CSV table of C-alpha atoms and ligand atoms in Angstrom, one decimal:
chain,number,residue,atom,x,y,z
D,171,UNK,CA,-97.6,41.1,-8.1
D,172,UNK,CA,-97.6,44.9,-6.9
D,173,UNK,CA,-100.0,46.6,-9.1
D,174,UNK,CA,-100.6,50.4,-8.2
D,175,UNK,CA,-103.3,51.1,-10.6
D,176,UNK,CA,-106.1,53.2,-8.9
D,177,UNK,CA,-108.7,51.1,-10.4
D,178,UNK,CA,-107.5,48.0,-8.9
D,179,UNK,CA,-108.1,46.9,-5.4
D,180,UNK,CA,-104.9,45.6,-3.4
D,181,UNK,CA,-104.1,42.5,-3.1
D,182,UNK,CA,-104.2,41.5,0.5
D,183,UNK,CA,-105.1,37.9,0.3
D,184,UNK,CA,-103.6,34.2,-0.4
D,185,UNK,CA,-106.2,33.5,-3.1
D,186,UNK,CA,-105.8,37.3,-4.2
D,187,UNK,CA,-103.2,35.9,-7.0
D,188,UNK,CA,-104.7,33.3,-8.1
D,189,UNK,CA,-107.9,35.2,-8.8
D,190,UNK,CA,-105.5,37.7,-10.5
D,191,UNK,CA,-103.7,35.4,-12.5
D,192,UNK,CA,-107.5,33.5,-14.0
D,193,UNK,CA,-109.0,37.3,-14.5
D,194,UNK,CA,-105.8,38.4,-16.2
D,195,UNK,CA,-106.0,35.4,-18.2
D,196,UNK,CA,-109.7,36.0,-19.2
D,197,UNK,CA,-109.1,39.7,-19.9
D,198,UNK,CA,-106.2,38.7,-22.4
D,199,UNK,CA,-108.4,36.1,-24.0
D,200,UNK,CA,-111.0,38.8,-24.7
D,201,UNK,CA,-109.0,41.7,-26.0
D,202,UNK,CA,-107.1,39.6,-28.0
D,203,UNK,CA,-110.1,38.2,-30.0
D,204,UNK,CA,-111.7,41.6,-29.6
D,205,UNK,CA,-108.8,43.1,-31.3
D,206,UNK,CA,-108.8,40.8,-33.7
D,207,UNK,CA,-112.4,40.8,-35.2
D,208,UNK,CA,-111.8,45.0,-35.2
D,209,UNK,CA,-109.0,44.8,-37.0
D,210,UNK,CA,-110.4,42.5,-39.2
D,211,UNK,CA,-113.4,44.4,-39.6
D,212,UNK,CA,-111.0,47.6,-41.1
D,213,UNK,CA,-108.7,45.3,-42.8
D,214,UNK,CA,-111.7,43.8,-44.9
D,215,UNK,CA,-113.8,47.2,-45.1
D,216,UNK,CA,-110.9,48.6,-46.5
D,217,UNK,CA,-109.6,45.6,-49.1
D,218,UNK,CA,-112.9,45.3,-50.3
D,219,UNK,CA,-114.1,48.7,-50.8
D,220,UNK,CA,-116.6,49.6,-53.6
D,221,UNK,CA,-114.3,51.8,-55.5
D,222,UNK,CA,-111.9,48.9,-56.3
D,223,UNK,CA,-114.7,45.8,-55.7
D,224,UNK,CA,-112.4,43.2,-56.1
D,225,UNK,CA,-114.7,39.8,-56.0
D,226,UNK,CA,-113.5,37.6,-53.1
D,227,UNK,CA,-112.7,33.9,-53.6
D,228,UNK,CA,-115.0,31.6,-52.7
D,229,UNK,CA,-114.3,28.8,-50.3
D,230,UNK,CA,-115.9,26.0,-50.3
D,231,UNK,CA,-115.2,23.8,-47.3
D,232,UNK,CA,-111.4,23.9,-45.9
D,233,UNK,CA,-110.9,21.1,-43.2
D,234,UNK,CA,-107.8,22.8,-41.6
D,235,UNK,CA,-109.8,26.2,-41.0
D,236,UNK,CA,-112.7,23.8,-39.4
D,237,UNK,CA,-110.4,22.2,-37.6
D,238,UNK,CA,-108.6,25.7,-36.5
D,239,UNK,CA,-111.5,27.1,-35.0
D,240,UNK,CA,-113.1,24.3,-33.6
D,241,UNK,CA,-109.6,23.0,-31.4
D,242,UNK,CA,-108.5,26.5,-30.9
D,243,UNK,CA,-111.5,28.2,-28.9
D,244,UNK,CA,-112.1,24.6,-27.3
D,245,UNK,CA,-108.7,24.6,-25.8
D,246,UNK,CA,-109.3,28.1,-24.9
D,247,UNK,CA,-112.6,27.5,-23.1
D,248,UNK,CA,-111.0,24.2,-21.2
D,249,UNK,CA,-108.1,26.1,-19.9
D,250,UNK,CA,-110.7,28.8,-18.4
D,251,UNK,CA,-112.8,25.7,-17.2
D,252,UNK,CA,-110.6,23.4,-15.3
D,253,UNK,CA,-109.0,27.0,-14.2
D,254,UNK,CA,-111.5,28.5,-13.0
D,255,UNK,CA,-112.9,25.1,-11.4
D,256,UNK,CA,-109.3,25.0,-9.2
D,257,UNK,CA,-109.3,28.7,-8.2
D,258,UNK,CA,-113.1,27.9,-7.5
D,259,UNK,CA,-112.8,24.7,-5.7
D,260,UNK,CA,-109.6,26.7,-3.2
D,261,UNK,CA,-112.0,29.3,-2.6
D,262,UNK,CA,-114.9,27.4,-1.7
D,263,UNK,CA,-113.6,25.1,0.9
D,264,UNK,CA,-112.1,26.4,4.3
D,265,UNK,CA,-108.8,24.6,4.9
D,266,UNK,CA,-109.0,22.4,8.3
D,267,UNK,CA,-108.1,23.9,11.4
D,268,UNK,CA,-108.9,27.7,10.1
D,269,UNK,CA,-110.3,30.0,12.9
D,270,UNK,CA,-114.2,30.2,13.5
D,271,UNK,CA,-116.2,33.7,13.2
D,272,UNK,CA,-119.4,33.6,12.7
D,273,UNK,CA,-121.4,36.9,10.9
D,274,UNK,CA,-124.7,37.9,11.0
D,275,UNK,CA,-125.8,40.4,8.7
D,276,UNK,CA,-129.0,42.0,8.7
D,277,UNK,CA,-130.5,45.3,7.3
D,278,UNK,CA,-128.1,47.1,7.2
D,279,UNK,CA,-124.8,46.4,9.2
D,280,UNK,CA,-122.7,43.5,9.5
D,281,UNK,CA,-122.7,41.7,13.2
D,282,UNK,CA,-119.6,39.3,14.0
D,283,UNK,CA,-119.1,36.8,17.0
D,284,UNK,CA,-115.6,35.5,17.8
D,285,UNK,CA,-115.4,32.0,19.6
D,286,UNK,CA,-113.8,33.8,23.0
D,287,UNK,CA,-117.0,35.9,23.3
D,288,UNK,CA,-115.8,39.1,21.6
D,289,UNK,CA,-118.5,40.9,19.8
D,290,UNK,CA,-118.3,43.7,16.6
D,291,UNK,CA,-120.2,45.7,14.2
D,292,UNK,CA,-118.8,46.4,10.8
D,293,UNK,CA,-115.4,45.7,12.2
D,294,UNK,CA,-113.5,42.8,12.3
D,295,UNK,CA,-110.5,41.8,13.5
D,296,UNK,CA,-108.1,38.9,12.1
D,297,UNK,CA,-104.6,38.1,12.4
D,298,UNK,CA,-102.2,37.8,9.6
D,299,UNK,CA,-101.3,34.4,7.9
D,300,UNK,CA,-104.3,32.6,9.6
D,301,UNK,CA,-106.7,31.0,8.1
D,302,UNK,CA,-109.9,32.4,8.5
D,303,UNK,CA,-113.6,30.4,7.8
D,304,UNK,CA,-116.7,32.9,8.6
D,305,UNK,CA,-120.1,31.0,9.3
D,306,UNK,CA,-122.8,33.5,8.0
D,307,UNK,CA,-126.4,34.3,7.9
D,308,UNK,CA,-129.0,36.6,7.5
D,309,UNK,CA,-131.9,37.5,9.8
D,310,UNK,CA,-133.4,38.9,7.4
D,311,UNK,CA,-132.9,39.5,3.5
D,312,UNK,CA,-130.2,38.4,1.0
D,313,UNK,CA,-127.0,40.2,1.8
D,314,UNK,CA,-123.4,39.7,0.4
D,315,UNK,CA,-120.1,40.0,2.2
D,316,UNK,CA,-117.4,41.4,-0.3
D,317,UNK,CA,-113.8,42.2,0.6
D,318,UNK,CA,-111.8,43.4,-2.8
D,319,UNK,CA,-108.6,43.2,-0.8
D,320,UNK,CA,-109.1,39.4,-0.1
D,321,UNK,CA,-111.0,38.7,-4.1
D,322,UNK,CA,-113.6,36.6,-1.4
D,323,UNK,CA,-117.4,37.6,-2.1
D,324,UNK,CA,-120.3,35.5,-0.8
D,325,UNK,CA,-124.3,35.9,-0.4
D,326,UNK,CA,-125.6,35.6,3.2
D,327,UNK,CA,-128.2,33.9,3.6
D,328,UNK,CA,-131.9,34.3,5.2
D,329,UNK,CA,-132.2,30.2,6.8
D,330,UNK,CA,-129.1,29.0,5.1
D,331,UNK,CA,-125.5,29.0,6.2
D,332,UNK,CA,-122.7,29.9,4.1
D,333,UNK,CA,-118.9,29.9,4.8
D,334,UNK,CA,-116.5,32.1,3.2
D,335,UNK,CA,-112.5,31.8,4.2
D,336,UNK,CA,-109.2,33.9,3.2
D,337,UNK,CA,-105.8,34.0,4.6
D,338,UNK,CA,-104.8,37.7,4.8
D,339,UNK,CA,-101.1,38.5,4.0
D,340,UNK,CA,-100.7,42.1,4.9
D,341,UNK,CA,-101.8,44.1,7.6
D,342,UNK,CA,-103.7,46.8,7.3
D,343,UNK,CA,-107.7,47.9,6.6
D,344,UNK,CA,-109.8,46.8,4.2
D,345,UNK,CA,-113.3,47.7,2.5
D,346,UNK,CA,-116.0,45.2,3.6
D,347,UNK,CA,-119.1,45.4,1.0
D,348,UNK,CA,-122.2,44.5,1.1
D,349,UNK,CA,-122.3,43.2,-2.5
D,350,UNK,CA,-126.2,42.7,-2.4
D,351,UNK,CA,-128.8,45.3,-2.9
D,352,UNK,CA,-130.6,45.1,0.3
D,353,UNK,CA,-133.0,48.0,0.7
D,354,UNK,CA,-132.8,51.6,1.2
D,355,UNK,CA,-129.6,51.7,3.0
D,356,UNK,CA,-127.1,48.9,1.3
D,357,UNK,CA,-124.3,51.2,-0.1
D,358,UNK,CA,-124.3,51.9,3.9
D,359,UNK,CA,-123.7,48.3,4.7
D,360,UNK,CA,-120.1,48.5,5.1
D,361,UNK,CA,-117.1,48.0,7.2
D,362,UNK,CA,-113.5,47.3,7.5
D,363,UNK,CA,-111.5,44.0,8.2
D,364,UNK,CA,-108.5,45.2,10.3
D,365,UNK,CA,-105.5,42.8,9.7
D,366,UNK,CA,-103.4,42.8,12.8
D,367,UNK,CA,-99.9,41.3,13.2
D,368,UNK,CA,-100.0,38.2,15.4
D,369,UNK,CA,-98.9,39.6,18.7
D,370,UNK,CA,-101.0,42.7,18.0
D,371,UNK,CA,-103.6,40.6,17.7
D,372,UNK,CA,-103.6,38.9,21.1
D,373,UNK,CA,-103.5,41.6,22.8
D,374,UNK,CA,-106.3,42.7,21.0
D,375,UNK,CA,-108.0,39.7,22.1
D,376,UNK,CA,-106.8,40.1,25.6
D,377,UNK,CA,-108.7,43.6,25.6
D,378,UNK,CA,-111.8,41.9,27.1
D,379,UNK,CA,-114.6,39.8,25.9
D,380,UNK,CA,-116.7,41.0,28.6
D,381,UNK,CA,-119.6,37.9,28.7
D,382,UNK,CA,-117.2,35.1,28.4
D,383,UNK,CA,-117.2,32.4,25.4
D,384,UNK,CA,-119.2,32.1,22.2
D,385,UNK,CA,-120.1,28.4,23.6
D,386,UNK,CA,-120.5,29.5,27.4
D,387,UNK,CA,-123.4,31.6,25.8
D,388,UNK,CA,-124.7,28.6,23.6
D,389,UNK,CA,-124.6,26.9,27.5
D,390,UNK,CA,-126.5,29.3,28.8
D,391,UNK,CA,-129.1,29.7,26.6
D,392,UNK,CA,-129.0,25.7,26.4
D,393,UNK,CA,-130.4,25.9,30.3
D,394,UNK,CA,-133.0,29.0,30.1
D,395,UNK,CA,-134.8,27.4,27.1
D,396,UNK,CA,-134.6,23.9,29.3
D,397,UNK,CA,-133.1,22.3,26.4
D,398,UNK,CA,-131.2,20.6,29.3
D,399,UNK,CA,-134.4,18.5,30.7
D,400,UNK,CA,-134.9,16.6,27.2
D,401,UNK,CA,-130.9,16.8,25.7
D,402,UNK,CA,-129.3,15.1,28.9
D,403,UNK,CA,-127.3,12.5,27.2
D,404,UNK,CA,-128.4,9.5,29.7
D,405,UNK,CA,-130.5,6.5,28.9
D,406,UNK,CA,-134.1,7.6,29.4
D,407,UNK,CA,-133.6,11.0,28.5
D,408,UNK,CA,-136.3,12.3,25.7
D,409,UNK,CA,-133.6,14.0,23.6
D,410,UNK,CA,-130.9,12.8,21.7
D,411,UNK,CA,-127.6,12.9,23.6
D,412,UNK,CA,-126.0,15.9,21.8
D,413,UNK,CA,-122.4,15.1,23.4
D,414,UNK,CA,-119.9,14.5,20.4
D,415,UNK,CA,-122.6,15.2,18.2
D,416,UNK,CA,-121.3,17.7,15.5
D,417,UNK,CA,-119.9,16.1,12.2
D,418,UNK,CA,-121.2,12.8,12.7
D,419,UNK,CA,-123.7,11.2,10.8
D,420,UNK,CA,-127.2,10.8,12.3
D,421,UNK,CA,-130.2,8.2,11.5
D,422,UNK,CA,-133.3,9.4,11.1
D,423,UNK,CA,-136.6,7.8,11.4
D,424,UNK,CA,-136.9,7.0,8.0
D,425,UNK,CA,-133.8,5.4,8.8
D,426,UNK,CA,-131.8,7.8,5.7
D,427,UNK,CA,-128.8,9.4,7.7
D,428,UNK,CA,-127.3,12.7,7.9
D,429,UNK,CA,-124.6,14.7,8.6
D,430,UNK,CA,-124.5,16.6,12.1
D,431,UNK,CA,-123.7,20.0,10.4
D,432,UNK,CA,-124.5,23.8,11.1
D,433,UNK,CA,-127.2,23.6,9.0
D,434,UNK,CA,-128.9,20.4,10.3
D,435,UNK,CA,-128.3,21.5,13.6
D,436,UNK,CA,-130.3,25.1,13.0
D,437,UNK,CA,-132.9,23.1,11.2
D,438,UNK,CA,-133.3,20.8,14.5
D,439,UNK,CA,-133.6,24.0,16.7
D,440,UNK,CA,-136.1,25.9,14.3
D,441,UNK,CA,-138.2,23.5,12.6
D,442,UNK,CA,-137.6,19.8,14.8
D,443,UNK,CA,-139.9,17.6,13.6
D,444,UNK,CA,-138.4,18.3,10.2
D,445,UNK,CA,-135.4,15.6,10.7
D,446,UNK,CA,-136.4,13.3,13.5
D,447,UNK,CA,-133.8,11.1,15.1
D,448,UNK,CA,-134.7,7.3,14.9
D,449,UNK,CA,-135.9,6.1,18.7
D,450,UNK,CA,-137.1,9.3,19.3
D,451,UNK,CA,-140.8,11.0,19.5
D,452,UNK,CA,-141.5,14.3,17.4
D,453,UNK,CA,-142.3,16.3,20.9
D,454,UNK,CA,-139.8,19.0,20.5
D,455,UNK,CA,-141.3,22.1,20.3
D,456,UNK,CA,-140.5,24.6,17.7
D,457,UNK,CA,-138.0,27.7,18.6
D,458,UNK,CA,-138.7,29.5,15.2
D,459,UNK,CA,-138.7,33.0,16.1
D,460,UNK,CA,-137.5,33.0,19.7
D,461,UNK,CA,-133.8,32.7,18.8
D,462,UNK,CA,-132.5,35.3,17.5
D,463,UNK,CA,-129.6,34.3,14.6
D,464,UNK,CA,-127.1,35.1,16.9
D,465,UNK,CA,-128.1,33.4,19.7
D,466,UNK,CA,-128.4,30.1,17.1
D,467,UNK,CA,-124.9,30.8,16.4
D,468,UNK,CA,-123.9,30.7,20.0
D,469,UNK,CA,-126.2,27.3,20.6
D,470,UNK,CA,-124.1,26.1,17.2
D,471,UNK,CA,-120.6,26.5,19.2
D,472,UNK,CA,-122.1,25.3,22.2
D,473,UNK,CA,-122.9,22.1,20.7
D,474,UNK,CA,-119.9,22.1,18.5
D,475,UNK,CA,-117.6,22.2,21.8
D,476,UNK,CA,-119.4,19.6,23.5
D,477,UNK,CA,-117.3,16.3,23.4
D,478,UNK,CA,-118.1,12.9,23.2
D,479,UNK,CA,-118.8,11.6,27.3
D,480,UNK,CA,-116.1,9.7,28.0
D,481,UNK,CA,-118.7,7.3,29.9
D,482,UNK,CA,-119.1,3.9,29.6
D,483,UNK,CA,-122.5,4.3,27.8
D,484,UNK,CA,-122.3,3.6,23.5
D,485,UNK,CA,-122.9,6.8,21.6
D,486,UNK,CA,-126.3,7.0,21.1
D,487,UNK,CA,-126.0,8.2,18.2
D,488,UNK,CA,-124.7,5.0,16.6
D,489,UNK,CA,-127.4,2.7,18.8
D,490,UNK,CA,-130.4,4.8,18.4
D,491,UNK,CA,-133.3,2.3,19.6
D,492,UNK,CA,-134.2,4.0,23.1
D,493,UNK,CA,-137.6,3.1,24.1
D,494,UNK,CA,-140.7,5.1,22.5
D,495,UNK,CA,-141.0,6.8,25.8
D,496,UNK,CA,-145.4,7.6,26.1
D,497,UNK,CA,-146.2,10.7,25.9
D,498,UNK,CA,-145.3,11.7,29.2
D,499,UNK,CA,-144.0,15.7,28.5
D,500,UNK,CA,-144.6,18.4,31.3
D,501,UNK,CA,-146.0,21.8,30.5
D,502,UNK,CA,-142.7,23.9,30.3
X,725,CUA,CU1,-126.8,44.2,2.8
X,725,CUA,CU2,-126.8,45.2,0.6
């Protein structure tokens, strides 16, 4: 719907009319009952002034006026409920197939990494009518990214990853927010989202990445920590195989499983004895603190893009039982 009012941020988003439609909806619900109780207030105030003290009528019990006010407001409440649930449920889960950013945030700017390599600050570029899903964290304290335009708001997270995604409709700019009071300098943690058409888009791509792919950096960083020695993916090796790894479920040594996902896979990097895979010794050493967020990010895609080898040997993943290899580990 094309609402001009000052007040009211454009609407710039697929979700933005849904989230319209439910706030409208709430809005209405509370003035009209707000309206009513005023008027009623007057109406009553003035009927039952002193001067004329008429004595109301008592009533004692009325089982239509329980009835009223107990089905109305519950009918009411169950609309906003199983509303507000769908518009909830759309928002909060990235359709398949969407494109990948990942956002850092950190006191006070905003930091994004596209999957070809391209790198911005408090800028960032999506085309029109894609879907969008943004993997983000914090490297420090609780931040929030906030685009009106979109109605999508989320709080980044130190340790944690959360997604947000939207589907912009209209090119243009947008306000980016930080919607989390952060320190001295929050109302200055903010940006724009610049909405480019398709073809506008590509060549805005095309105006060079410089260092090469988000997962060619996860690669690289995969060899100078030597992740490679232990992570080989042949029989022997003192790592689990991480080929084909993301998504799947893993067994632990508890034998409990999990699911491969960002968060499991950060965990693994920053805290590895945490999650142990079953078959395999507790000797990784921790990288806490000598990965930066973004660099996690970039192992994240690195591993993500790595497919399932196409040799011969079963996925370890599903047939675990290597050998307790001694402790045999080199100094690194
Ligand atoms: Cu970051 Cu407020």
């Amino acid at each position: 719907m094309p609402f001009t009012l000052p007040l009211f941020p454009e609407a710039a988003s697929t979700m933005a009319g849904r989230v319209d439609a439910l706030y409208f909806y709430l809005l209405a619900v509370s003035a009209f009952f707000t309206v009513l109780i005023f008027v009623m207030v007057l109406a009553f105030a003035v009927r039952y002034r002193r001067s004329r003290h008429p004595v109301p009528v008592e009533i004692e019990g009325s089982m239509p006026l329980e009835i009223a006010w107990s089905v109305i407001p519950l009918g009411l409440a169950m609309v906003m409920f199983v509303w507000g649930a769908s518009v909830f449920f759309a928002l909060n889960r990235p359709p398949r197939g969407a494109l990948e950013i990942y956002a850092v945030g950190k006191q006070w700017m905003w930091k994004f990494q596209h999957l070809d390599g391209h790198r911005e600050i408090n800028q960032l570029h999506v085309p029109v009518g894609r879907d969008v899903k943004l993997t983000m964290i914090s490297q420090d304290v609780i931040h929030s990214f906030y685009v009106p335009a979109f109605r999508v708001k989320q709080d980044v997270l130190p340790g944690r990853y959360t997604t947000v995604w939207f589907q912009a409709t209209k090119p243009g700019s947008y306000h980016l927010f930080c919607a989390e009071y952060c320190g001295t300098s929050h109302s200055g943690m903010i940006g724009q989202v610049v909405v480019l058409e398709p073809a506008q888009y590509q060549l805005w791509l095309a105006g060079g990445a410089g260092e090469g792919s988000l997962a060619a950096g996860g690669q690289k960083l995969f060899r100078d920590l030597a992740c490679d020695t232990c992570h080989r993916g042949d029989t022997g090796a003192r790592g689990p195989d991480l080929a084909g790894l993301f998504g799947k479920p893993v067994t632990l040594q508890a034998g409990n499983k999990v699911v491969a996902d960002e968060s499991y896979i950060r965990e693994s990097i920053v805290n590895p004895a945490g999650k142990v895979v079953f078959g395999y010794q507790p000797i990784m050493p921790t990288f806490q603190g000598q990965i930066s967020e973004e660099g996690l990010l970039q192992l994240l895609a690195y591993i993500k893009s790595l497919e399932a080898s196409k040799t011969a040997v079963p996925a370890p993943a599903a047939a675990p039982p290597v050998p307790a290899v001694p402790e045999t580990r080199k100094t690194r």
